[in-house]
Tab-separated table of C-alpha atoms in Angstrom:
chain	number	residue	atom	x	y	z
A	612	ASP	CA	48.202	-10.870	69.419
A	613	ARG	CA	47.816	-13.585	71.990
A	614	ASN	CA	51.314	-15.042	71.758
A	615	TRP	CA	53.255	-12.162	73.324
A	616	ASP	CA	54.503	-14.425	76.104
A	617	GLN	CA	55.796	-17.185	73.783
A	618	ASP	CA	59.313	-17.464	72.389
A	619	TYR	CA	59.801	-16.589	68.726
A	620	LYS	CA	60.306	-19.643	66.519
A	621	PRO	CA	61.467	-18.872	62.970
A	622	GLU	CA	59.529	-20.688	60.261
A	623	ASP	CA	61.117	-23.093	57.830
A	624	VAL	CA	61.093	-21.210	54.528
A	625	GLY	CA	61.307	-24.326	52.394
A	626	THR	CA	62.880	-24.656	48.965
A	627	PHE	CA	61.870	-23.732	45.442
A	628	SER	CA	62.582	-25.791	42.388
A	629	VAL	CA	63.120	-24.524	38.853
A	630	VAL	CA	60.694	-25.946	36.302
A	631	SER	CA	61.516	-26.855	32.742
A	632	GLU	CA	60.899	-24.581	29.743
A	633	GLU	CA	58.164	-26.949	28.546
A	634	VAL	CA	56.217	-26.573	31.785
A	635	LEU	CA	56.527	-22.786	31.570
A	636	ARG	CA	55.312	-22.751	27.953
A	637	ASN	CA	52.210	-24.742	28.878
A	638	ARG	CA	51.295	-22.534	31.854
A	639	VAL	CA	48.295	-20.283	31.557
A	640	ILE	CA	49.050	-16.733	32.667
A	641	LYS	CA	45.979	-14.751	33.637
A	642	LYS	CA	45.899	-10.987	33.987
A	643	LYS	CA	43.963	-9.411	36.808
A	644	GLN	CA	41.062	-7.198	35.814
A	645	ASN	CA	40.491	-4.260	38.093
A	646	VAL	CA	36.722	-4.480	38.557
A	647	GLU	CA	36.570	-1.423	40.815
A	648	MET	CA	38.268	0.783	38.202
A	649	LEU	CA	35.924	-0.541	35.518
A	650	LYS	CA	32.906	0.335	37.686
A	651	PHE	CA	34.364	3.811	38.345
A	652	ASN	CA	34.896	4.488	34.624
A	653	LEU	CA	31.367	3.412	33.759
A	654	THR	CA	29.972	5.589	36.544
A	655	MET	CA	32.007	8.620	35.444
A	656	GLU	CA	30.810	8.235	31.852
A	657	GLY	CA	27.249	8.216	33.111
A	658	LEU	CA	27.796	11.225	35.365
A	659	PHE	CA	29.292	13.482	32.712
A	660	LYS	CA	27.242	12.295	29.759
A	661	GLY	CA	24.969	15.371	29.923
A	662	PHE	CA	27.822	17.911	29.846
A	663	LYS	CA	28.198	17.411	26.106
A	664	ASP	CA	24.854	19.143	25.588
A	665	LEU	CA	25.752	22.047	27.892
A	666	VAL	CA	28.679	23.065	25.651
A	667	GLY	CA	26.233	23.818	22.835
A	668	LEU	CA	24.128	26.067	25.104
A	669	SER	CA	27.062	28.291	26.045
A	670	GLY	CA	28.063	28.815	22.430
A	671	GLY	CA	31.413	27.164	23.063
A	672	ALA	CA	32.697	30.225	24.978
A	673	LYS	CA	35.604	29.643	27.308
């Protein structure tokens, strides 16, 4: 931080306005897709795909 020697000046927070119901109805709401979790799930499926065959070799013993 290079402004340690400057006085603190609070920022103007501004104002918010309420929109009409019609504007809200016409808004597009997008949901975030977690790409990292999707990649992780695909990787885990690939990693453990071969374990299905190993269960048959052990005779299903626990």
